[in-house]
Amino acid sequence: MDLITKEKHEKYTPLHEIHLKLGARMIEFAGWLMPVQYKSILEEHEIVRTHAGLFDISHMGEFILEGADVIDFLQHLMTNDLKLLEESKSQYSCMCYGNGTVVDDMIYYEETPERFRIIINAGNIRKDFQWLSEHLGTYNVKISDVSAKRCRLALQGPKSDKLLAPLVDSDLSALNRFFFTKCNLNEIPIIIARTGYTGEKGFEISFDIKSVETIWNALQRSGASPIGLGARDTLRLEACYSLYGHEISDTITPIEANIGWVVKEKKGIDFIGKDVLLRQKAEGTSRILVGINLLERGIIRQNYKLFKNGEYIGYVTSGGYSPTLNKTIGLAFIKTEYRAIGTEFEIEIRKKFLKAIVVSTPFYRKKNNK
Amino acid sequence: MDYKLPSELKYTPTHEWVRVENSLIVTGISDYAQHQLGDIVYIELPELGAIFDKGNVIEEIESVKAVSEFLMPLSGEIIEVNEKLANNPELVNSSPYGDGWFVKIKISDPKELEKLLSLDDYQEVIKKDEK
């Protein structure tokens, strides 16, 4: 049999030694050596859906943008509308090229109207820094890449409030979704945001790299289990969150990716990609991202092809086994005429054609998700 | 890491194990291989009576992470497949040498048996693989 090839990697997160001690299996991801699983992807998935899991997401990038014009600058680059934002709140957005395809997707945090923190994808750090810098022009904004100075963790799952609350000097019950607070854990300053990538309640946390062991150990001791990238992917797929390079990329627009809600009209504001994106939003696109289920046994993976009556009609962007639903799920680009829920088609898997169907998304939605 | 590797079995460099039962062999994947793959969620089984050469791909193993191929360890005819794997592919994880066996093969060239690896040789393969 053919085992997964070990690719070369460049970087380790500050938690590398801890991952090894925990017996994690490490793989390359976007140039980083990351834990794919500690014990079992299925078990880790279940822990996050029912209890609480702890993820090392320090491979992701973190920039600070400061200056009098930060809001105007971001309004020019982002598709979402910063007028909907306020201090201590964060917002998900895409940053697009002039043709509407995606440079990156990200969450930015308004610390003050003149200071923003941005968390970006690991594989896009250099590209994003360059893109932001190129567009500074006369805006009074300074960009700093603090990725290597800080550590980022996610604590996700229905028990995450219960585990984190006793450790910090802030009232987390007052923290609403997409809000964040600067507080202390064991007297160490940390930023806690009620955001996530799993479809569960939970937090994303950022703090100085020198406290990495203290914070990780405190969270683990509180009862949160370490979770690898494998479960991170099955969890986000069930919740239908986009992954750069799959559902969105520099050849895909947010409208095609069916996240048109991140593109706002922003009256009177010119933002990069606006013309194309607003036209696509009004007129539609020739392909659209949909959720699919495989109706026969098998597993679907990225780039498998979709056919209807022998005609090629699209491809899978992400696919796999859903532990929560115990079936094969996927996201796929499909010719827009076939987007209706219930449409049946075929997917080519190793020269066989298996029946599949368009279904509603997300595949998994937590009830009462704060 | 310690893997269960029974000394009475023969192995291939591609992580299949072989138990010889007269002119039949039983085969599956090693404990090391199932550890590397992680949770197995689907196995595409070959058809009974199919004839393959050594090294042909006869099954696709889907783990949560990725798809891998199961290679025919010796040339011959598929005379039995482990139907339990259709509904319980996780048996390969929990019992790689027992309930998680893959197929029984009537081998066509007994000379090929000589080229299989002993436990010692296979442990060398794993050592190199882990580097």
Short mmCIF file of C-alpha atoms in Angstrom, two decimals:
data_model
loop_
_atom_site.label_atom_id
_atom_site.label_comp_id
_atom_site.label_asym_id
_atom_site.label_seq_id
_atom_site.Cartn_x
_atom_site.Cartn_y
_atom_site.Cartn_z
CA MET A 1 0.00 0.00 0.00
CA ASP A 2 0.93 3.58 -0.45
CA LEU A 3 1.38 5.59 2.73
CA ILE A 4 1.09 9.34 2.80
CA THR A 5 4.37 10.87 1.70
CA LYS A 6 6.12 13.09 4.12
CA GLU A 7 6.61 16.45 2.51
CA LYS A 8 9.31 18.88 3.44
CA HIS A 9 8.37 21.60 5.86
CA GLU A 10 10.01 24.79 7.02
CA LYS A 11 8.47 25.95 10.25
CA TYR A 12 7.52 24.74 13.71
CA THR A 13 4.94 26.40 15.96
CA PRO A 14 5.98 27.30 19.54
CA LEU A 15 4.02 24.22 20.68
CA HIS A 16 6.08 21.76 18.63
CA GLU A 17 7.78 20.07 21.60
CA ILE A 18 4.47 19.78 23.44
CA HIS A 19 2.84 18.13 20.40
CA LEU A 20 5.65 15.58 20.24
CA LYS A 21 5.38 14.86 23.97
CA LEU A 22 1.66 14.28 23.52
CA GLY A 23 2.43 11.70 20.84
CA ALA A 24 0.92 13.67 17.96
CA ARG A 25 1.35 12.51 14.39
CA MET A 26 2.86 15.47 12.55
CA ILE A 27 2.24 16.47 8.92
CA GLU A 28 3.19 19.36 6.68
CA PHE A 29 0.54 22.04 6.24
CA ALA A 30 1.20 25.30 4.35
CA GLY A 31 4.92 25.02 5.14
CA TRP A 32 4.35 24.21 8.84
CA LEU A 33 4.84 20.96 10.67
CA MET A 34 1.50 20.52 12.44
CA PRO A 35 -0.26 17.82 14.48
CA VAL A 36 -2.82 16.06 12.27
CA GLN A 37 -4.03 13.91 15.16
CA TYR A 38 -3.04 13.04 18.72
CA LYS A 39 -5.00 9.82 18.97
CA SER A 40 -7.83 9.48 16.49
CA ILE A 41 -9.50 12.04 14.23
CA LEU A 42 -12.92 10.50 14.90
CA GLU A 43 -12.48 10.65 18.68
CA GLU A 44 -11.14 14.19 18.55
CA HIS A 45 -14.07 15.25 16.37
CA GLU A 46 -16.50 13.78 18.89
CA ILE A 47 -14.75 15.52 21.81
CA VAL A 48 -15.25 18.94 20.18
CA ARG A 49 -18.92 18.21 19.40
CA THR A 50 -19.68 17.04 22.95
CA HIS A 51 -17.04 18.44 25.31
CA ALA A 52 -14.14 20.81 24.55
CA GLY A 53 -11.02 20.63 22.43
CA LEU A 54 -7.82 22.66 22.29
CA PHE A 55 -6.23 23.51 18.94
CA ASP A 56 -2.82 24.96 18.15
CA ILE A 57 -3.52 27.53 15.44
CA SER A 58 -0.24 29.38 15.84
CA HIS A 59 0.61 28.68 12.20
CA MET A 60 -1.94 31.33 11.27
CA GLY A 61 -0.75 34.88 10.67
CA GLU A 62 -1.38 37.90 12.90
CA PHE A 63 -0.93 41.52 11.81
CA ILE A 64 -1.45 44.76 13.72
CA LEU A 65 -2.67 47.74 11.70
CA GLU A 66 -2.33 51.11 13.39
CA GLY A 67 -2.96 54.69 12.35
CA ALA A 68 -5.58 57.36 11.88
CA ASP A 69 -6.78 55.91 8.54
CA VAL A 70 -7.09 52.21 9.45
CA ILE A 71 -10.85 52.06 8.96
CA ASP A 72 -10.75 53.85 5.60
CA PHE A 73 -7.87 51.64 4.48
CA LEU A 74 -9.67 48.42 5.39
CA GLN A 75 -12.93 49.67 3.86
CA HIS A 76 -10.99 50.03 0.60
CA LEU A 77 -9.55 46.47 0.77
CA MET A 78 -12.27 44.40 2.42
CA THR A 79 -15.59 43.25 0.95
CA ASN A 80 -17.43 43.39 4.28
CA ASP A 81 -18.57 46.70 5.75
CA LEU A 82 -16.62 48.02 8.72
CA LYS A 83 -19.49 50.36 9.56
CA LEU A 84 -21.14 47.28 11.09
CA LEU A 85 -18.14 46.90 13.39
CA GLU A 86 -17.55 48.52 16.76
CA GLU A 87 -14.79 48.51 19.36
CA SER A 88 -14.13 45.07 20.88
CA LYS A 89 -15.93 43.37 18.01
CA SER A 90 -14.53 41.30 15.16
CA GLN A 91 -15.72 40.71 11.62
CA TYR A 92 -15.18 37.99 9.02
CA SER A 93 -14.36 39.25 5.55
CA CYS A 94 -12.71 38.53 2.24
CA MET A 95 -10.01 40.65 0.66
CA CYS A 96 -10.27 40.46 -3.15
CA TYR A 97 -8.40 41.26 -6.32
CA GLY A 98 -9.85 43.69 -8.86
CA ASN A 99 -11.47 40.76 -10.71
CA GLY A 100 -13.28 39.68 -7.54
CA THR A 101 -11.25 36.55 -6.79
CA VAL A 102 -9.97 36.12 -3.24
CA VAL A 103 -6.55 37.23 -1.93
CA ASP A 104 -7.49 35.79 1.48
CA ASP A 105 -10.29 35.47 4.00
CA MET A 106 -9.77 36.64 7.57
CA ILE A 107 -11.14 37.95 10.81
CA TYR A 108 -10.15 41.42 11.97
CA TYR A 109 -10.60 42.75 15.48
CA GLU A 110 -11.27 46.44 16.22
CA GLU A 111 -9.24 47.19 19.35
CA THR A 112 -9.72 50.92 18.86
CA PRO A 113 -10.81 52.86 15.75
CA GLU A 114 -7.08 53.35 15.09
CA ARG A 115 -5.80 49.87 15.94
CA PHE A 116 -6.88 46.57 14.34
CA ARG A 117 -5.64 43.03 14.73
CA ILE A 118 -6.01 40.70 11.73
CA ILE A 119 -5.79 36.90 11.75
CA ILE A 120 -5.04 35.39 8.34
CA ASN A 121 -4.35 32.02 6.75
CA ALA A 122 -0.95 30.39 7.37
CA GLY A 123 -0.24 29.92 3.67
CA ASN A 124 -1.01 33.54 2.78
CA ILE A 125 1.01 35.52 5.34
CA ARG A 126 3.65 36.81 2.93
CA LYS A 127 1.16 37.45 0.12
CA ASP A 128 -1.24 39.34 2.41
CA PHE A 129 1.52 41.49 3.92
CA GLN A 130 2.66 42.41 0.44
CA TRP A 131 -0.88 43.10 -0.83
CA LEU A 132 -1.71 45.29 2.18
CA SER A 133 1.61 47.16 1.91
CA GLU A 134 1.19 47.77 -1.83
CA HIS A 135 -2.11 49.51 -1.21
CA LEU A 136 -1.02 51.77 1.65
CA GLY A 137 -0.56 54.79 -0.67
CA THR A 138 -1.23 57.91 1.31
CA TYR A 139 -3.25 56.17 4.06
CA ASN A 140 -1.85 56.88 7.51
CA VAL A 141 -1.48 53.21 8.50
CA LYS A 142 1.41 51.14 9.80
CA ILE A 143 1.35 47.35 9.34
CA SER A 144 3.30 45.03 11.65
CA ASP A 145 3.55 41.26 11.27
CA VAL A 146 3.44 39.92 14.85
CA SER A 147 2.79 36.29 13.79
CA ALA A 148 6.09 34.96 15.18
CA LYS A 149 5.84 36.90 18.45
CA ARG A 150 2.46 35.56 19.40
CA CYS A 151 0.80 32.23 19.99
CA ARG A 152 -2.75 31.44 18.86
CA LEU A 153 -5.02 28.73 20.25
CA ALA A 154 -8.64 27.77 19.78
CA LEU A 155 -10.78 26.30 22.54
CA GLN A 156 -13.93 24.87 20.98
CA GLY A 157 -16.87 22.81 22.16
CA PRO A 158 -20.00 23.06 24.32
CA LYS A 159 -17.95 22.93 27.54
CA SER A 160 -15.43 25.61 26.57
CA ASP A 161 -17.16 28.37 28.59
CA LYS A 162 -17.21 26.20 31.67
CA LEU A 163 -13.51 25.35 31.32
CA LEU A 164 -12.19 28.80 30.51
CA ALA A 165 -14.34 31.00 32.76
CA PRO A 166 -12.70 30.04 36.10
CA LEU A 167 -9.22 30.69 34.64
CA VAL A 168 -9.68 34.30 33.57
CA ASP A 169 -10.43 37.64 35.25
CA SER A 170 -13.21 38.58 32.82
CA ASP A 171 -16.91 37.74 32.69
CA LEU A 172 -17.11 35.52 29.61
CA SER A 173 -20.87 35.12 29.92
CA ALA A 174 -21.11 38.77 28.85
CA LEU A 175 -19.04 38.09 25.74
CA ASN A 176 -21.28 37.73 22.69
CA ARG A 177 -20.43 36.01 19.43
CA PHE A 178 -17.71 37.84 17.46
CA PHE A 179 -16.83 40.04 20.45
CA PHE A 180 -13.47 39.87 22.19
CA THR A 181 -11.95 40.91 25.48
CA LYS A 182 -8.45 41.64 26.71
CA CYS A 183 -7.99 40.01 30.09
CA ASN A 184 -5.59 37.85 32.12
CA LEU A 185 -5.08 34.13 32.58
CA ASN A 186 -2.68 33.37 35.47
CA GLU A 187 -1.76 37.07 35.32
CA ILE A 188 -0.73 36.68 31.68
CA PRO A 189 -2.42 39.16 29.33
CA ILE A 190 -4.46 37.36 26.65
CA ILE A 191 -7.03 38.29 24.05
CA ILE A 192 -10.12 36.07 24.01
CA ALA A 193 -12.56 36.21 21.11
CA ARG A 194 -15.82 34.31 20.85
CA THR A 195 -15.09 33.04 17.35
CA GLY A 196 -14.28 29.65 15.85
CA TYR A 197 -14.05 27.29 12.91
CA THR A 198 -15.90 24.23 14.19
CA GLY A 199 -19.62 25.06 14.39
CA GLU A 200 -19.49 24.82 18.20
CA LYS A 201 -19.40 27.44 20.90
CA GLY A 202 -15.88 28.45 21.71
CA PHE A 203 -13.04 30.90 21.75
CA GLU A 204 -9.94 31.88 19.84
CA ILE A 205 -7.10 33.17 21.95
CA SER A 206 -3.91 35.13 21.26
CA PHE A 207 -1.03 35.91 23.63
CA ASP A 208 2.71 36.50 23.80
CA ILE A 209 4.80 33.51 22.73
CA LYS A 210 6.76 33.43 25.99
CA SER A 211 3.68 32.19 27.89
CA VAL A 212 2.93 29.35 25.51
CA GLU A 213 3.51 26.49 27.97
CA THR A 214 1.68 28.12 30.87
CA ILE A 215 -1.45 28.85 28.87
CA TRP A 216 -1.55 25.54 26.99
CA ASN A 217 -1.02 23.56 30.20
CA ALA A 218 -3.65 25.55 32.09
CA LEU A 219 -6.22 24.85 29.37
CA GLN A 220 -5.29 21.19 29.09
CA ARG A 221 -5.44 20.75 32.86
CA SER A 222 -8.88 22.36 32.89
CA GLY A 223 -10.06 19.38 30.83
CA ALA A 224 -9.71 20.42 27.19
CA SER A 225 -8.26 17.68 24.94
CA PRO A 226 -5.71 18.49 22.24
CA ILE A 227 -7.24 18.33 18.75
CA GLY A 228 -5.30 18.01 15.48
CA LEU A 229 -5.76 19.45 12.01
CA GLY A 230 -7.57 16.29 10.88
CA ALA A 231 -10.56 16.92 13.12
CA ARG A 232 -10.29 20.67 12.49
CA ASP A 233 -11.01 19.87 8.84
CA THR A 234 -13.91 17.42 9.44
CA LEU A 235 -15.47 19.88 11.92
CA ARG A 236 -15.23 22.88 9.60
CA LEU A 237 -16.55 20.88 6.66
CA GLU A 238 -19.66 19.81 8.61
CA ALA A 239 -20.17 23.48 9.57
CA CYS A 240 -19.47 24.55 5.93
CA TYR A 241 -16.71 27.04 6.63
CA SER A 242 -14.58 27.92 3.59
CA LEU A 243 -10.97 26.78 3.44
CA TYR A 244 -8.61 28.87 1.32
CA GLY A 245 -7.37 26.81 -1.63
CA HIS A 246 -10.57 24.79 -1.62
CA GLU A 247 -13.82 26.81 -1.54
CA ILE A 248 -12.13 30.17 -2.08
CA SER A 249 -8.89 31.05 -3.88
CA ASP A 250 -7.36 33.47 -6.34
CA THR A 251 -9.52 31.89 -9.06
CA ILE A 252 -12.81 31.93 -7.11
CA THR A 253 -14.97 34.88 -6.02
CA PRO A 254 -16.93 35.01 -2.72
CA ILE A 255 -20.17 35.14 -4.72
CA GLU A 256 -19.31 31.87 -6.48
CA ALA A 257 -18.33 30.41 -3.08
CA ASN A 258 -21.84 31.24 -1.88
CA ILE A 259 -20.62 33.58 0.85
CA GLY A 260 -22.11 36.65 -0.83
CA TRP A 261 -23.08 37.94 2.63
CA VAL A 262 -19.45 39.04 3.14
CA VAL A 263 -19.78 41.35 0.13
CA LYS A 264 -21.66 44.50 1.15
CA GLU A 265 -22.79 47.27 -1.13
CA LYS A 266 -20.96 49.89 1.00
CA LYS A 267 -22.65 52.92 -0.58
CA GLY A 268 -20.19 55.67 -1.49
CA ILE A 269 -17.15 53.50 -0.76
CA ASP A 270 -14.95 52.17 -3.52
CA PHE A 271 -13.47 48.81 -2.56
CA ILE A 272 -11.24 46.54 -4.61
CA GLY A 273 -13.34 44.09 -6.64
CA LYS A 274 -16.56 46.04 -6.02
CA ASP A 275 -17.74 46.28 -9.65
CA VAL A 276 -17.37 42.59 -10.42
CA LEU A 277 -18.68 41.40 -7.07
CA LEU A 278 -21.80 43.58 -7.00
CA ARG A 279 -22.57 42.63 -10.60
CA GLN A 280 -22.18 38.92 -9.74
CA LYS A 281 -24.34 39.40 -6.67
CA ALA A 282 -27.10 40.96 -8.76
CA GLU A 283 -26.84 38.78 -11.86
CA GLY A 284 -25.54 35.50 -10.47
CA THR A 285 -22.57 33.44 -11.64
CA SER A 286 -22.26 30.48 -14.00
CA ARG A 287 -21.11 28.20 -11.16
CA ILE A 288 -22.01 28.14 -7.48
CA LEU A 289 -20.83 26.28 -4.39
CA VAL A 290 -23.33 23.74 -3.04
CA GLY A 291 -23.42 21.04 -0.37
CA ILE A 292 -23.61 17.47 -1.61
CA ASN A 293 -24.17 13.98 -0.21
CA LEU A 294 -22.97 10.79 -1.82
CA LEU A 295 -25.92 8.40 -2.22
CA GLU A 296 -23.72 5.31 -2.63
CA ARG A 297 -20.87 4.04 -0.50
CA GLY A 298 -17.56 5.72 -1.00
CA ILE A 299 -15.62 8.82 -0.07
CA ILE A 300 -15.26 11.96 -2.17
CA ARG A 301 -12.19 14.18 -2.22
CA GLN A 302 -11.12 17.55 -3.62
CA ASN A 303 -11.17 17.79 -7.45
CA TYR A 304 -13.38 14.74 -8.09
CA LYS A 305 -15.59 15.58 -11.08
CA LEU A 306 -19.38 16.00 -11.23
CA PHE A 307 -21.39 14.77 -14.23
CA LYS A 308 -25.04 14.99 -15.31
CA ASN A 309 -26.11 12.77 -18.22
CA GLY A 310 -22.45 12.44 -19.22
CA GLU A 311 -21.83 16.20 -19.21
CA TYR A 312 -19.16 17.68 -16.90
CA ILE A 313 -20.95 20.06 -14.53
CA GLY A 314 -18.44 20.80 -11.75
CA TYR A 315 -15.98 19.51 -9.18
CA VAL A 316 -15.62 18.79 -5.47
CA THR A 317 -13.79 21.45 -3.42
CA SER A 318 -13.76 19.52 -0.12
CA GLY A 319 -15.16 16.13 0.72
CA GLY A 320 -14.94 13.37 3.23
CA TYR A 321 -16.60 11.29 5.85
CA SER A 322 -18.80 13.20 8.29
CA PRO A 323 -18.38 11.65 11.76
CA THR A 324 -21.46 13.42 13.14
CA LEU A 325 -23.77 12.37 10.30
CA ASN A 326 -22.04 9.07 9.49
CA LYS A 327 -22.21 9.74 5.76
CA THR A 328 -20.11 11.14 2.96
CA ILE A 329 -20.47 14.89 2.55
CA GLY A 330 -18.82 17.48 0.36
CA LEU A 331 -18.82 20.97 -1.03
CA ALA A 332 -18.68 21.35 -4.80
CA PHE A 333 -18.84 23.89 -7.59
CA ILE A 334 -21.76 23.07 -9.84
CA LYS A 335 -23.17 24.75 -12.95
CA THR A 336 -25.72 27.15 -11.50
CA GLU A 337 -28.64 25.55 -13.40
CA TYR A 338 -28.13 22.41 -11.26
CA ARG A 339 -27.91 24.12 -7.88
CA ALA A 340 -31.42 23.24 -6.67
CA ILE A 341 -31.60 21.09 -3.55
CA GLY A 342 -32.55 17.56 -4.53
CA THR A 343 -30.78 17.64 -7.91
CA GLU A 344 -29.18 14.25 -8.55
CA PHE A 345 -25.95 13.81 -10.49
CA GLU A 346 -22.89 11.56 -10.56
CA ILE A 347 -19.37 11.86 -9.19
CA GLU A 348 -16.47 10.11 -10.84
CA ILE A 349 -14.45 8.12 -8.30
CA ARG A 350 -11.62 6.13 -9.83
CA LYS A 351 -13.45 5.67 -13.16
CA LYS A 352 -16.71 4.66 -11.48
CA PHE A 353 -19.71 6.98 -11.42
CA LEU A 354 -21.52 7.15 -8.08
CA LYS A 355 -24.87 8.85 -7.44
CA ALA A 356 -24.88 12.07 -5.43
CA ILE A 357 -27.38 14.79 -4.58
CA VAL A 358 -27.43 18.51 -3.81
CA VAL A 359 -28.43 19.10 -0.16
CA SER A 360 -28.97 22.12 2.06
CA THR A 361 -26.09 23.51 4.13
CA PRO A 362 -24.62 23.62 6.67
CA PHE A 363 -24.47 19.87 7.19
CA TYR A 364 -24.27 20.48 10.93
CA ARG A 365 -25.76 23.33 12.91
CA LYS A 366 -25.56 23.55 16.69
CA LYS A 367 -28.80 24.43 18.36
CA ASN A 368 -28.61 27.57 20.54
CA ASN A 369 -25.10 28.38 19.36
CA LYS A 370 -24.35 31.60 21.20
CA MET B 1 6.39 3.79 18.84
CA ASP B 2 5.72 0.07 19.33
CA TYR B 3 3.70 -1.78 16.72
CA LYS B 4 2.28 -5.29 16.95
CA LEU B 5 4.17 -7.28 14.34
CA PRO B 6 3.63 -11.04 14.68
CA SER B 7 6.81 -12.98 13.88
CA GLU B 8 4.95 -15.87 12.18
CA LEU B 9 3.73 -13.56 9.38
CA LYS B 10 5.51 -12.45 6.21
CA TYR B 11 5.43 -8.83 5.06
CA THR B 12 5.87 -6.69 1.96
CA PRO B 13 7.80 -3.41 1.65
CA THR B 14 4.41 -1.77 0.98
CA HIS B 15 3.06 -2.80 4.42
CA GLU B 16 0.86 -5.78 3.55
CA TRP B 17 1.09 -8.88 5.76
CA VAL B 18 0.73 -12.44 4.51
CA ARG B 19 -0.23 -15.62 6.36
CA VAL B 20 0.38 -18.78 4.35
CA GLU B 21 -2.31 -21.47 4.66
CA ASN B 22 -1.28 -24.27 2.23
CA SER B 23 -1.70 -22.90 -1.32
CA LEU B 24 -3.85 -20.08 0.02
CA ILE B 25 -2.73 -16.89 1.63
CA VAL B 26 -4.61 -14.52 3.88
CA THR B 27 -3.54 -10.89 3.69
CA GLY B 28 -4.19 -7.49 5.23
CA ILE B 29 -2.29 -4.37 6.26
CA SER B 30 0.18 -4.20 9.13
CA ASP B 31 -0.39 -2.54 12.48
CA TYR B 32 2.16 0.06 11.43
CA ALA B 33 0.16 0.84 8.26
CA GLN B 34 -3.17 1.16 10.06
CA HIS B 35 -1.52 3.52 12.56
CA GLN B 36 -0.21 5.65 9.73
CA LEU B 37 -3.60 5.79 7.99
CA GLY B 38 -5.60 6.60 11.10
CA ASP B 39 -9.35 6.00 11.29
CA ILE B 40 -10.46 3.96 8.29
CA VAL B 41 -13.98 4.84 7.13
CA TYR B 42 -14.46 2.98 3.84
CA ILE B 43 -12.87 0.12 1.94
CA GLU B 44 -13.57 -0.60 -1.70
CA LEU B 45 -13.30 -4.40 -1.96
CA PRO B 46 -12.29 -6.40 -5.06
CA GLU B 47 -14.59 -8.92 -6.76
CA LEU B 48 -14.46 -12.63 -6.06
CA GLY B 49 -12.68 -14.60 -8.74
CA ALA B 50 -10.72 -11.63 -10.01
CA ILE B 51 -7.14 -12.43 -10.99
CA PHE B 52 -4.36 -9.95 -10.32
CA ASP B 53 -0.59 -9.77 -10.61
CA LYS B 54 1.58 -9.00 -7.65
CA GLY B 55 1.66 -5.22 -7.07
CA ASN B 56 -1.72 -4.51 -8.72
CA VAL B 57 -4.04 -2.18 -6.83
CA ILE B 58 -6.93 -4.32 -5.61
CA GLU B 59 -8.55 -2.20 -2.93
CA GLU B 60 -8.86 1.44 -2.05
CA ILE B 61 -8.64 2.27 1.64
CA GLU B 62 -10.26 5.54 2.67
CA SER B 63 -9.23 6.94 6.02
CA VAL B 64 -10.55 10.23 7.36
CA LYS B 65 -7.34 11.85 6.09
CA ALA B 66 -6.78 10.38 2.67
CA VAL B 67 -7.16 7.50 0.26
CA SER B 68 -4.52 4.76 0.07
CA GLU B 69 -4.10 1.72 -2.12
CA PHE B 70 -3.93 -1.91 -1.12
CA LEU B 71 -1.55 -3.79 -3.38
CA MET B 72 -1.76 -7.46 -4.27
CA PRO B 73 1.11 -8.97 -2.21
CA LEU B 74 1.40 -12.06 -4.50
CA SER B 75 -0.07 -12.97 -7.90
CA GLY B 76 -3.23 -15.05 -7.88
CA GLU B 77 -7.01 -15.23 -7.70
CA ILE B 78 -9.25 -13.62 -5.09
CA ILE B 79 -11.18 -16.47 -3.53
CA GLU B 80 -12.63 -14.74 -0.50
CA VAL B 81 -13.07 -11.14 0.61
CA ASN B 82 -13.75 -10.00 4.16
CA GLU B 83 -17.35 -8.83 3.74
CA LYS B 84 -17.36 -7.51 7.30
CA LEU B 85 -15.16 -4.63 6.15
CA ALA B 86 -18.01 -3.21 4.06
CA ASN B 87 -19.95 -2.26 7.18
CA ASN B 88 -17.13 -2.17 9.72
CA PRO B 89 -13.99 -0.81 8.08
CA GLU B 90 -12.74 0.19 11.55
CA LEU B 91 -11.94 -3.52 12.14
CA VAL B 92 -8.71 -2.83 10.23
CA ASN B 93 -7.74 -0.35 12.95
CA SER B 94 -8.82 -2.47 15.90
CA SER B 95 -7.70 -5.89 14.65
CA PRO B 96 -5.37 -5.66 11.64
CA TYR B 97 -4.32 -9.35 11.80
CA GLY B 98 -7.65 -10.77 13.01
CA ASP B 99 -11.12 -9.54 12.03
CA GLY B 100 -9.53 -6.83 9.90
CA TRP B 101 -8.04 -9.19 7.27
CA PHE B 102 -8.67 -8.12 3.65
CA VAL B 103 -8.72 -11.02 1.19
CA LYS B 104 -7.77 -14.66 0.70
CA ILE B 105 -5.79 -15.39 -2.43
CA LYS B 106 -5.08 -18.63 -4.30
CA ILE B 107 -1.53 -17.90 -5.37
CA SER B 108 -0.34 -18.71 -8.88
CA ASP B 109 3.42 -18.61 -8.36
CA PRO B 110 4.70 -20.11 -5.08
CA LYS B 111 8.20 -18.83 -5.92
CA GLU B 112 6.99 -15.33 -5.12
CA LEU B 113 6.64 -16.42 -1.49
CA GLU B 114 10.44 -16.42 -1.19
CA LYS B 115 10.56 -12.69 -1.91
CA LEU B 116 8.34 -11.73 1.02
CA LEU B 117 10.01 -10.04 3.98
CA SER B 118 10.71 -11.60 7.33
CA LEU B 119 9.83 -9.67 10.47
CA ASP B 120 13.42 -8.41 10.80
CA ASP B 121 13.50 -7.17 7.21
CA TYR B 122 10.13 -5.50 7.63
CA GLN B 123 11.23 -3.73 10.80
CA GLU B 124 14.07 -2.22 8.75
CA VAL B 125 11.48 -0.92 6.24
CA ILE B 126 9.56 0.75 9.07
CA LYS B 127 12.71 2.30 10.51
CA LYS B 128 13.51 3.88 7.14
CA ASP B 129 9.91 4.98 6.70
CA GLU B 130 9.84 6.71 10.06
CA LYS B 131 12.94 8.78 9.34
#
